[in-house]
PDB file of C-alpha atoms in Angstrom:
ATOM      1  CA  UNK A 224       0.000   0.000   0.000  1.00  0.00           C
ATOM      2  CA  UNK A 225       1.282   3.726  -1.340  1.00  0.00           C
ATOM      3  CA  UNK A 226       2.017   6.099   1.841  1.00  0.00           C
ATOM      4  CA  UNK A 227      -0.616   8.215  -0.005  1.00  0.00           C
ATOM      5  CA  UNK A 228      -2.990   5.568   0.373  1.00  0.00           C
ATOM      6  CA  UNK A 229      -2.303   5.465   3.984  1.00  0.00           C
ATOM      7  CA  UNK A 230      -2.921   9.315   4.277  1.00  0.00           C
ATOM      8  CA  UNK A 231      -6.181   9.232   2.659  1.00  0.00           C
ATOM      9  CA  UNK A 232      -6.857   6.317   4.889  1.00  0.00           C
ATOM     10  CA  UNK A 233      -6.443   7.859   7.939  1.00  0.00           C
ATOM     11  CA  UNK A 234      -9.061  10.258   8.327  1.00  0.00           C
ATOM     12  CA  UNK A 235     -11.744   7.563   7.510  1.00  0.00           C
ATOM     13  CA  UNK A 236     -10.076   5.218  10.581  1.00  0.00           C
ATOM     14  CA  UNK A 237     -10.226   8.548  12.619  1.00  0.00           C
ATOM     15  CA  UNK A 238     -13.569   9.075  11.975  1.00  0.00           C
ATOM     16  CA  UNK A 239     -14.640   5.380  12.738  1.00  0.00           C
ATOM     17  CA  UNK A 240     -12.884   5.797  15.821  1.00  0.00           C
ATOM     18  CA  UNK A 241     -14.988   8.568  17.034  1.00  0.00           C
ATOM     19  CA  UNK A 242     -18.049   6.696  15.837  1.00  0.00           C
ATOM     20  CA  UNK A 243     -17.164   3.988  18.067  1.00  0.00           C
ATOM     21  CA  UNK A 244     -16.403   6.120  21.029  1.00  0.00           C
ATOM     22  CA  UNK A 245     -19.828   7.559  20.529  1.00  0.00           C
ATOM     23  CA  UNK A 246     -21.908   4.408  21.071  1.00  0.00           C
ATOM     24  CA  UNK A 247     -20.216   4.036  24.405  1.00  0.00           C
ATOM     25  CA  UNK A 248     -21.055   7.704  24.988  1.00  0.00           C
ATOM     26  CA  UNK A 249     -24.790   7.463  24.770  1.00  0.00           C
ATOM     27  CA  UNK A 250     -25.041   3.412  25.508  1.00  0.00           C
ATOM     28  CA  UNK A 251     -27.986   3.100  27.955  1.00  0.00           C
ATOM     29  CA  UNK A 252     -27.342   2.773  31.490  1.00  0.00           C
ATOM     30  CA  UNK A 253     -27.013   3.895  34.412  1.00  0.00           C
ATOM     31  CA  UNK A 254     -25.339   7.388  33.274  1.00  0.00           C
ATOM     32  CA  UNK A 255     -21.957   6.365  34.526  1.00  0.00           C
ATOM     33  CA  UNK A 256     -18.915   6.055  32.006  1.00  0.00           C
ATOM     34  CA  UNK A 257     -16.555   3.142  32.641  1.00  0.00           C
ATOM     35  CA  UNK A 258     -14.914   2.999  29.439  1.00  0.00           C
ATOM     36  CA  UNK A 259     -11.284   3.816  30.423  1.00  0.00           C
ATOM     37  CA  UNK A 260      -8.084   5.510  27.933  1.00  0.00           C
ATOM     38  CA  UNK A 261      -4.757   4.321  28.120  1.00  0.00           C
ATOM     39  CA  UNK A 262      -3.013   6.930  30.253  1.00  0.00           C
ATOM     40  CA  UNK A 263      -6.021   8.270  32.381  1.00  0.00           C
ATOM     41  CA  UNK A 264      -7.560   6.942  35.199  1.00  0.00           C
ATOM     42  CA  UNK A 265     -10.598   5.521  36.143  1.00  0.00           C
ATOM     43  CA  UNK A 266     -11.707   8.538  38.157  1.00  0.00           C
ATOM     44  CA  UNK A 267     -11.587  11.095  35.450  1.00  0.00           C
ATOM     45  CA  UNK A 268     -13.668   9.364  33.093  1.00  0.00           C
ATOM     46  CA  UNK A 269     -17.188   8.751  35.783  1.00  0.00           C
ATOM     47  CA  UNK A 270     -19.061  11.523  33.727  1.00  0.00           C
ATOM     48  CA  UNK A 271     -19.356  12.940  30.800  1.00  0.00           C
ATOM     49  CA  UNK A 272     -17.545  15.968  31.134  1.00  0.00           C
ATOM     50  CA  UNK A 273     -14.336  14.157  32.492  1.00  0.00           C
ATOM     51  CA  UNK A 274     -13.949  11.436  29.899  1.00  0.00           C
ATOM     52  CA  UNK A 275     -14.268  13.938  26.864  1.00  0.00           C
ATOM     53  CA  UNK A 276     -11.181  15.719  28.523  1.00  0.00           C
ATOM     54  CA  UNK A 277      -9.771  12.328  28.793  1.00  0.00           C
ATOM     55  CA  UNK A 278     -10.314  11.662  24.961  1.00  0.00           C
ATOM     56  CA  UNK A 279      -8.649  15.280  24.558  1.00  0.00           C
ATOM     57  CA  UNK A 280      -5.361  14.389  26.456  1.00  0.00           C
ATOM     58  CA  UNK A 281      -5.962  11.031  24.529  1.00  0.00           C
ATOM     59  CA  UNK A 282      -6.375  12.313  21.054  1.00  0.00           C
ATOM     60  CA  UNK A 283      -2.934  14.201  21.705  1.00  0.00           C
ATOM     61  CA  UNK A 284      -1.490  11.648  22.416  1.00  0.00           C
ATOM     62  CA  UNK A 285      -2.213   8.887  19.795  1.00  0.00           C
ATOM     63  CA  UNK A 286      -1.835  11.844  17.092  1.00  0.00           C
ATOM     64  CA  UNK A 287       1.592  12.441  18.226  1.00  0.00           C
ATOM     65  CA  UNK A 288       2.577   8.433  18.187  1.00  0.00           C
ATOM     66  CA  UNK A 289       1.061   8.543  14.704  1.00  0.00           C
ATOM     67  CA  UNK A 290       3.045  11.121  13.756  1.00  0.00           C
ATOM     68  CA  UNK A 291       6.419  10.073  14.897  1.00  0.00           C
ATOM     69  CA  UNK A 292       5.556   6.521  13.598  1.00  0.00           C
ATOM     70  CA  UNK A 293       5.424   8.080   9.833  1.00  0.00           C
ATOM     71  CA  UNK A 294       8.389  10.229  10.503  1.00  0.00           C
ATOM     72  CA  UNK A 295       9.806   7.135  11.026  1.00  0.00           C
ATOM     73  CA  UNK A 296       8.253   5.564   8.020  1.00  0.00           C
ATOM     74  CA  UNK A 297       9.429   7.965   5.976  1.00  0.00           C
ATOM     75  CA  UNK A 298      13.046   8.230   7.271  1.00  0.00           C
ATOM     76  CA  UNK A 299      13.595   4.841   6.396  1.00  0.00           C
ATOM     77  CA  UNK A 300      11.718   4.945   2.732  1.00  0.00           C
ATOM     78  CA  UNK A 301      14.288   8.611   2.122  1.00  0.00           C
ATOM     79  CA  UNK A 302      16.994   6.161   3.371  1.00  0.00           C
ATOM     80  CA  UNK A 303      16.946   2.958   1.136  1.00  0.00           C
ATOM     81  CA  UNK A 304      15.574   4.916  -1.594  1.00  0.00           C
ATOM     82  CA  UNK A 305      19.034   5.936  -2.488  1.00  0.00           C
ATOM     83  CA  UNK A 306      19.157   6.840  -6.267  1.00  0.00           C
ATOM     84  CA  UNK A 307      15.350   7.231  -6.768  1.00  0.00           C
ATOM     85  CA  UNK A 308      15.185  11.304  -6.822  1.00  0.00           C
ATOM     86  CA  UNK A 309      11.322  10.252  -6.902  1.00  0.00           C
ATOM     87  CA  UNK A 310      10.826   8.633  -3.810  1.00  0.00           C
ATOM     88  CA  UNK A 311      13.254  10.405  -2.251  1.00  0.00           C
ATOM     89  CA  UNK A 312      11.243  13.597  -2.343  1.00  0.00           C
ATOM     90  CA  UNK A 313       8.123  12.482  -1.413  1.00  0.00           C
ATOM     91  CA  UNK A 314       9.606  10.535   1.883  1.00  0.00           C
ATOM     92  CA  UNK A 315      10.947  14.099   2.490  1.00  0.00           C
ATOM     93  CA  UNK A 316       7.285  15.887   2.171  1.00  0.00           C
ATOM     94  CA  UNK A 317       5.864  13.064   4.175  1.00  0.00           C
ATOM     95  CA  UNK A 318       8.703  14.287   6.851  1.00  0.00           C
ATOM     96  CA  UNK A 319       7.873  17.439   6.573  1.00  0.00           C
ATOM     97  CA  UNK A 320       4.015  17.338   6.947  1.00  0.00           C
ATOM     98  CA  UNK A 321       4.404  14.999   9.972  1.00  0.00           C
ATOM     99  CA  UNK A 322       6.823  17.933  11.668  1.00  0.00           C
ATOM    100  CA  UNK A 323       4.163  20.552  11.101  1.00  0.00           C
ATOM    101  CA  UNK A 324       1.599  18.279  12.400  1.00  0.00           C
ATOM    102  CA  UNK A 325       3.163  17.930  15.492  1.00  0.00           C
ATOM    103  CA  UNK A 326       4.139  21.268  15.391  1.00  0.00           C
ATOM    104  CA  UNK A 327       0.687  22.097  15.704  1.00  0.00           C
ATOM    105  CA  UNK A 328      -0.304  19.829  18.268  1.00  0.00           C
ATOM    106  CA  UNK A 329       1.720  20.996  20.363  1.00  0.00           C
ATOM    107  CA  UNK A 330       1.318  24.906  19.838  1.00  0.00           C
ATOM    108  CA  UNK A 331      -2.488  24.184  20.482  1.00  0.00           C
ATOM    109  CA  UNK A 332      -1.551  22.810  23.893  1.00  0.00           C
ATOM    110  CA  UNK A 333       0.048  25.282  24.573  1.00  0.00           C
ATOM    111  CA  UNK A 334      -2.374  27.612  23.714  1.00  0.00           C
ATOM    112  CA  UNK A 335      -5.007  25.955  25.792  1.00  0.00           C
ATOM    113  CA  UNK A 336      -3.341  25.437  28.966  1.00  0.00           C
ATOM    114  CA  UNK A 337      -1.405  28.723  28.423  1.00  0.00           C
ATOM    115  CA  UNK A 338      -4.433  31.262  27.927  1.00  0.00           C
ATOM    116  CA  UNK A 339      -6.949  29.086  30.119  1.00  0.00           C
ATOM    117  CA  UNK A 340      -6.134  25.633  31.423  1.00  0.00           C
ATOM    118  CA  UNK A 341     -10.176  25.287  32.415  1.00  0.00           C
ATOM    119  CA  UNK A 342     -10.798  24.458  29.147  1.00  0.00           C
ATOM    120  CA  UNK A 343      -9.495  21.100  28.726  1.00  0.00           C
ATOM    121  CA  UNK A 344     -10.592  20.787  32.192  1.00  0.00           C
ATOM    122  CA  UNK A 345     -14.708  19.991  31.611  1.00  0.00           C
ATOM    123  CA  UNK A 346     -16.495  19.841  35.350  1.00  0.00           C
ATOM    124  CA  UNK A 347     -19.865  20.892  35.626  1.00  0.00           C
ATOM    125  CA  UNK A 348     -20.997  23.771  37.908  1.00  0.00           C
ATOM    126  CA  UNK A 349     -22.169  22.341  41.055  1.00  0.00           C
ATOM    127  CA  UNK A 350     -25.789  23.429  42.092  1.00  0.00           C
ATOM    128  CA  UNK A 351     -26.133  24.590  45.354  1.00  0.00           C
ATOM    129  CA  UNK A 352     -29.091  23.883  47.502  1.00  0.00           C
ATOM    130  CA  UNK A 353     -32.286  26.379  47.214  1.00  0.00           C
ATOM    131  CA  UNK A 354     -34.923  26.862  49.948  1.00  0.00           C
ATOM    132  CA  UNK A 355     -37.891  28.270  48.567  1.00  0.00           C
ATOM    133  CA  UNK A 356     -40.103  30.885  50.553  1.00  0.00           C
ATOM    134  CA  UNK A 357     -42.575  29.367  52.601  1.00  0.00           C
ATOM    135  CA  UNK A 358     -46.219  30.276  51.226  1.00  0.00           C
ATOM    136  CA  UNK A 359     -49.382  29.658  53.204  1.00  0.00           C
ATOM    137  CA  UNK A 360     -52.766  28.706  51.218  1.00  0.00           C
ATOM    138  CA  UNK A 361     -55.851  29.921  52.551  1.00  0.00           C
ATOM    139  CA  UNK A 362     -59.032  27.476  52.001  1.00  0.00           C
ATOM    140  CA  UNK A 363     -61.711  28.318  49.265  1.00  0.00           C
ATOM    141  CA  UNK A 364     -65.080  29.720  50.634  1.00  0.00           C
ATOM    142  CA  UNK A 365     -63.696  33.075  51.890  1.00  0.00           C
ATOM    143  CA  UNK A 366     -65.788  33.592  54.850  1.00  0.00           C
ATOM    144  CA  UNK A 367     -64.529  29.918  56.143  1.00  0.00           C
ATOM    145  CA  UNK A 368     -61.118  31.474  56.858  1.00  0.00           C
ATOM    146  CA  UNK A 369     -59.884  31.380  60.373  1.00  0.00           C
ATOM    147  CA  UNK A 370     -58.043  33.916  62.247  1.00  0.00           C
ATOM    148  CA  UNK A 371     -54.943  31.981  62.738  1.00  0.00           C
ATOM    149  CA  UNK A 372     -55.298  31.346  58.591  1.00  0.00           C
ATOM    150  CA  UNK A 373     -55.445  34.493  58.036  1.00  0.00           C
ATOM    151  CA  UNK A 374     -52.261  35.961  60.563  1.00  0.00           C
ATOM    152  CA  UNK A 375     -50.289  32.807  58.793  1.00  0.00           C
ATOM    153  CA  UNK A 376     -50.988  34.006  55.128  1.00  0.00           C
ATOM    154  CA  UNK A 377     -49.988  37.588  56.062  1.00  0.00           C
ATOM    155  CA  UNK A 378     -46.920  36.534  57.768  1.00  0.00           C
ATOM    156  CA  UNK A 379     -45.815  34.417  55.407  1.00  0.00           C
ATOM    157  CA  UNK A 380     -46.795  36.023  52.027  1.00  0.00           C
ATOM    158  CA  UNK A 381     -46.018  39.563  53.135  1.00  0.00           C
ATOM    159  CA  UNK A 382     -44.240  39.257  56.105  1.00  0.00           C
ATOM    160  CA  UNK A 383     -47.230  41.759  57.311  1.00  0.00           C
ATOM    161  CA  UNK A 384     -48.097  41.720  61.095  1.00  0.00           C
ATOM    162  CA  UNK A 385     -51.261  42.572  63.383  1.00  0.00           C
ATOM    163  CA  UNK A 386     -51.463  44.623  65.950  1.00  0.00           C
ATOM    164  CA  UNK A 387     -52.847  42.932  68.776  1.00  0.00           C
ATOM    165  CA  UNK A 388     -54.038  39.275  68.903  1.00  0.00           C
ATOM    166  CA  UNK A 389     -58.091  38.332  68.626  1.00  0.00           C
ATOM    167  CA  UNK A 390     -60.945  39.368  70.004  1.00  0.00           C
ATOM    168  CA  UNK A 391     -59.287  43.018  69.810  1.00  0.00           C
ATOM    169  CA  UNK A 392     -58.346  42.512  66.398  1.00  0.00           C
ATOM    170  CA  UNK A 393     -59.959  39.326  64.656  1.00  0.00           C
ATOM    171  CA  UNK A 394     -59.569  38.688  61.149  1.00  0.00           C
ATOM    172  CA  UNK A 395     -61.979  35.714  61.059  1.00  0.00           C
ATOM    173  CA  UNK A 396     -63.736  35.220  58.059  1.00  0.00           C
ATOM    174  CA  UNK A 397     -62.588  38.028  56.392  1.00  0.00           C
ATOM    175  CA  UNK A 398     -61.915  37.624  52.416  1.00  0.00           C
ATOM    176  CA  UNK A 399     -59.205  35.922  50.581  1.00  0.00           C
ATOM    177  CA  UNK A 400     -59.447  39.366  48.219  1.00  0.00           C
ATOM    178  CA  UNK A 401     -59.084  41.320  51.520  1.00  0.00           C
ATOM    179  CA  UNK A 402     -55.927  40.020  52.991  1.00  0.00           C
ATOM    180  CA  UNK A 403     -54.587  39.315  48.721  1.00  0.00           C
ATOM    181  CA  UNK A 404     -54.366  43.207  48.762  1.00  0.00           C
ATOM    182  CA  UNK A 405     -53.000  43.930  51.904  1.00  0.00           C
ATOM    183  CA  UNK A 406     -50.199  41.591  50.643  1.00  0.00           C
ATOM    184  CA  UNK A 407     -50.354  43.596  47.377  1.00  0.00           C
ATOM    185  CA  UNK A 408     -49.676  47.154  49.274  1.00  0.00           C
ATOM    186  CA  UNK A 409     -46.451  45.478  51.308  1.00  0.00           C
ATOM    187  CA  UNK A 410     -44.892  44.053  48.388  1.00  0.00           C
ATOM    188  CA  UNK A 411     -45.688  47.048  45.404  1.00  0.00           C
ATOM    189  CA  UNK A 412     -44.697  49.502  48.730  1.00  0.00           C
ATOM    190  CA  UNK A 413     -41.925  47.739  50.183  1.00  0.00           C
ATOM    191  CA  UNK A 414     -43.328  49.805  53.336  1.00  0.00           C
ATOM    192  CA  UNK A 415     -43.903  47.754  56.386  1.00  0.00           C
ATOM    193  CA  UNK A 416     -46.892  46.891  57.034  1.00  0.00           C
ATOM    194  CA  UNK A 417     -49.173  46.496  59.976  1.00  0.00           C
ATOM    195  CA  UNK A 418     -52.899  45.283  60.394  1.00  0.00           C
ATOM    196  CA  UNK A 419     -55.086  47.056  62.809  1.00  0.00           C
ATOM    197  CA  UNK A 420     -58.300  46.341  62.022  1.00  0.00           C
ATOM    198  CA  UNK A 421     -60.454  43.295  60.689  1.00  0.00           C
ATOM    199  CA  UNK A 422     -63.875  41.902  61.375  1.00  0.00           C
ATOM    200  CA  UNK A 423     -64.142  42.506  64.874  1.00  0.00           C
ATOM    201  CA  UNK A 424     -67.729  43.999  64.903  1.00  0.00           C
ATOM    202  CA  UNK A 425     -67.215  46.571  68.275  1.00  0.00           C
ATOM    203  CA  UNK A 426     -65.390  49.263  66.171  1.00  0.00           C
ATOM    204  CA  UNK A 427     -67.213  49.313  62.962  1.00  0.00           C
ATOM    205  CA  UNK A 428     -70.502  49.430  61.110  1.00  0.00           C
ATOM    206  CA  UNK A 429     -72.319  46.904  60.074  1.00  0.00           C
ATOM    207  CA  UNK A 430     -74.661  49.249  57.818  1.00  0.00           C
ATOM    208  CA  UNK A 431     -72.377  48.415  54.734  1.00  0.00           C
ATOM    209  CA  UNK A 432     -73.059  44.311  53.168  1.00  0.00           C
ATOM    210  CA  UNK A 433     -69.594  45.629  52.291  1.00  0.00           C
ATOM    211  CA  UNK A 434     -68.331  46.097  55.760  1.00  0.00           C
ATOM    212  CA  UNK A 435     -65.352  45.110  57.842  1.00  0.00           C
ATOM    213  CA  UNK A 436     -67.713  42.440  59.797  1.00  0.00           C
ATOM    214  CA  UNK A 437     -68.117  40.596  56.041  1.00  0.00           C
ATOM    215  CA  UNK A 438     -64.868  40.303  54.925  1.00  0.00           C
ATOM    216  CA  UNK A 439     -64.842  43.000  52.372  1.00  0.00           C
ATOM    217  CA  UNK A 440     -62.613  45.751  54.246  1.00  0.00           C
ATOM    218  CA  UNK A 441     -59.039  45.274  56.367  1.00  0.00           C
ATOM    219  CA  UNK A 442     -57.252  48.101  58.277  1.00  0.00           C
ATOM    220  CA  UNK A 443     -53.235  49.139  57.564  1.00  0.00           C
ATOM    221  CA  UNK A 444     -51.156  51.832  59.877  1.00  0.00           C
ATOM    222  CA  UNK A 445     -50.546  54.927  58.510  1.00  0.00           C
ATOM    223  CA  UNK A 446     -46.728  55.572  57.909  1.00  0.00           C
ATOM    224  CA  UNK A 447     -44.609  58.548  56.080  1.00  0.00           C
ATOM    225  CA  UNK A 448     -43.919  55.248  53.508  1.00  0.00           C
ATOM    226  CA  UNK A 449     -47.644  54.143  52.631  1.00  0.00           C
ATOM    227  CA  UNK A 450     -49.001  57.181  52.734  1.00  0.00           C
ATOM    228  CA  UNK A 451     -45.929  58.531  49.874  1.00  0.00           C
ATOM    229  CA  UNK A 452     -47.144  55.589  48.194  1.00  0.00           C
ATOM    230  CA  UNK A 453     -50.732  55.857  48.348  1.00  0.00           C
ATOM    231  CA  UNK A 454     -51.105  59.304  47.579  1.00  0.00           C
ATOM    232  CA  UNK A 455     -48.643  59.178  44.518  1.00  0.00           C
ATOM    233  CA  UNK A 456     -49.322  55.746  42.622  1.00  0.00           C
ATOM    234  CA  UNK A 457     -53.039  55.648  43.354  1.00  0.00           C
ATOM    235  CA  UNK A 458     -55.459  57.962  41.739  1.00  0.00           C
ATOM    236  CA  UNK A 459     -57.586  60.803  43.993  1.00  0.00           C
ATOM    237  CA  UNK A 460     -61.137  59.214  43.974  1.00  0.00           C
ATOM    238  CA  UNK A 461     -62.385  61.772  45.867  1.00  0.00           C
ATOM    239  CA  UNK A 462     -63.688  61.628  49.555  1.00  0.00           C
ATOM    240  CA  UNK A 463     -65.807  59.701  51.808  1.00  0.00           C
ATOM    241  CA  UNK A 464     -69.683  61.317  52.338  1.00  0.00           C
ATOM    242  CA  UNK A 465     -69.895  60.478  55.791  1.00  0.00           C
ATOM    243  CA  UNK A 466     -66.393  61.376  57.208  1.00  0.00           C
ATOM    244  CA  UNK A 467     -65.209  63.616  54.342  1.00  0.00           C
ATOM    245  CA  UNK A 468     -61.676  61.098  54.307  1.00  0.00           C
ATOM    246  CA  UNK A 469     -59.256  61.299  51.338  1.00  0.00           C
ATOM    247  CA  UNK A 470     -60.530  58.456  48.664  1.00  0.00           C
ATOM    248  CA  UNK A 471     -57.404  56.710  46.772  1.00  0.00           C
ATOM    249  CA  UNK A 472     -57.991  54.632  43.726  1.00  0.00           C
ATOM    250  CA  UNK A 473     -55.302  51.428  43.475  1.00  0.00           C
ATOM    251  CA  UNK A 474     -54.752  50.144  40.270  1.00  0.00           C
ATOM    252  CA  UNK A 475     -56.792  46.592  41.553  1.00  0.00           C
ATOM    253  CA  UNK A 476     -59.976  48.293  42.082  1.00  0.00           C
ATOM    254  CA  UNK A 477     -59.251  48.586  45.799  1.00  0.00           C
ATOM    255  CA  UNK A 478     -60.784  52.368  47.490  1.00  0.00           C
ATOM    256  CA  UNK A 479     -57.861  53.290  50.312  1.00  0.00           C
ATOM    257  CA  UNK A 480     -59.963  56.116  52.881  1.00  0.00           C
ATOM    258  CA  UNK A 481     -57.292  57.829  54.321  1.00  0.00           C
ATOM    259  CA  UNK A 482     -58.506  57.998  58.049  1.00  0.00           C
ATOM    260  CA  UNK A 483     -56.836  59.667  61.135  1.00  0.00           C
ATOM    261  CA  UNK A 484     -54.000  56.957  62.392  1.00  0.00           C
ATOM    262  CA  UNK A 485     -55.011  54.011  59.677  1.00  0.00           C
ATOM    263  CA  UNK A 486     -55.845  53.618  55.757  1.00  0.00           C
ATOM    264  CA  UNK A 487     -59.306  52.101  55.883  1.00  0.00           C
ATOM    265  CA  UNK A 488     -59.270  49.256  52.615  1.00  0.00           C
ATOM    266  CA  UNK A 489     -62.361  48.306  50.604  1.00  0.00           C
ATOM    267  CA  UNK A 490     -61.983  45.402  48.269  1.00  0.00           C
ATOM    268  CA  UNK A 491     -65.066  45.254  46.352  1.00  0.00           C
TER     269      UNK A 491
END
């Protein structure tokens, strides 16, 4: 066989190498890679990442044995073809092509481990372990909700507090709505937030189907931080008929009264 046959050989046997290496690669299993390279432990080839640096190092490796092995070749063709011009020169090209092929093997190693050594080092990114916020679900039925519900979805969806614990301030069976936009104030605000009045029926009317004792109205502090907020992102609705309070218009629908020491909260 010519040594130009051999050359144009080559790349085919290269490329049924790597076609080989790839059924081990994604061979079903248990995701662990025990297919091992001459020259590289067992421990660097247990994932993926790992053994495709292995075949790197490897690939250097067994290019630069091929190569010496035709410089070789080739020395001894240019040697006992003394007299053939012929042969002569083309065991000298052979030489030649084989020097600049390891010449540029080993000016791309030391490129890579020069400029960045990480990259024929493949690890994946470890993923660190993620706690997610705790979130409290209220029960459907709205009026069903309990006052200890109702102090856990604030605390935990808002991190909102109430004043004082029940009878004095009771939010049973007030609306999901309700306490979903006192939650909505505290987060669009970033203002913290205090409860300090729910259904508790001593302090407020009844008159109203859409009263504090149904559900339909909660009670926030006032504060130099809601009330910035209130009065600048919410739109002047006007004012209450029987008190004459400030009316604020949020973007949900919700009517904020601006009262003495509190912002009174319809959700509708």
């Amino acid at each position: 066989m010519s040594s130009r046959r051999v050359v144009k050989i080559f790349p085919l046997l290269l490329v049924l190498f790597f076609l080989t290496v790839a059924q081990f690669a994604f061979a079903e299993g248990e995701g662990n890679i025990t297919v091992t390279l001459p020259g590289v432990t067992a421990a660097e080839t247990t994932n993926p990442g790992g053994w495709v640096s292995a075949l790197y190092r490897f690939s250097l490796m067994a290019a630069g044995m091929l190569a010496f092995g035709m410089i070789v070749y080739a020395g001894l063709r240019y040697t006992f073809a003394a007299g053939n011009p012929s042969t002569q020169s083309d065991a000298r090209d052979q030489i030649l092509q084989a020097l600049l092929g390891l010449l540029l093997l080993f000016g791309a190693f030391i490129v890579l481990t020069t400029i960045n050594p990480n990259l024929t080092n493949l690890t994946l990114p470890g993923l660190g372990k993620i706690e997610g916020q705790k979130t409290t679900y209220l029960p459907g039925g709205g009026s069903d909700i309990t006052d200890k519900e109702a102090r856990d979805y604030l605390k935990d969806n808002g991190g909102i507090t109430v004043n004082s614990p029940e009878p004095k301030t009771s939010l049973k069976g007030i609306r999901q709505f309700t306490l979903g936009e006192a939650v909505s104030i505290k987060k669009n605000s970033g203002c913290a937030t205090e409860v300090t009045g729910g259904t508790e029926k001593d302090s407020h009317s009844t008159k109203n189907p859409q009263s504090h004792v149904n559900g339909y109205k909660i009670d926030i502090n006032r504060s130099g931080c809601l009330d910035n907020h209130i009065t600048t992102k919410f739109r002047s609705y006007g004012t209450r008929e029987d008190d004459g309070a400030p009316l604020y218009l949020a973007p949900s629908g919700a009517i904020y009264a601006k009262e003495s020491n509190h912002w009174d909260i319809l959700v509708q």
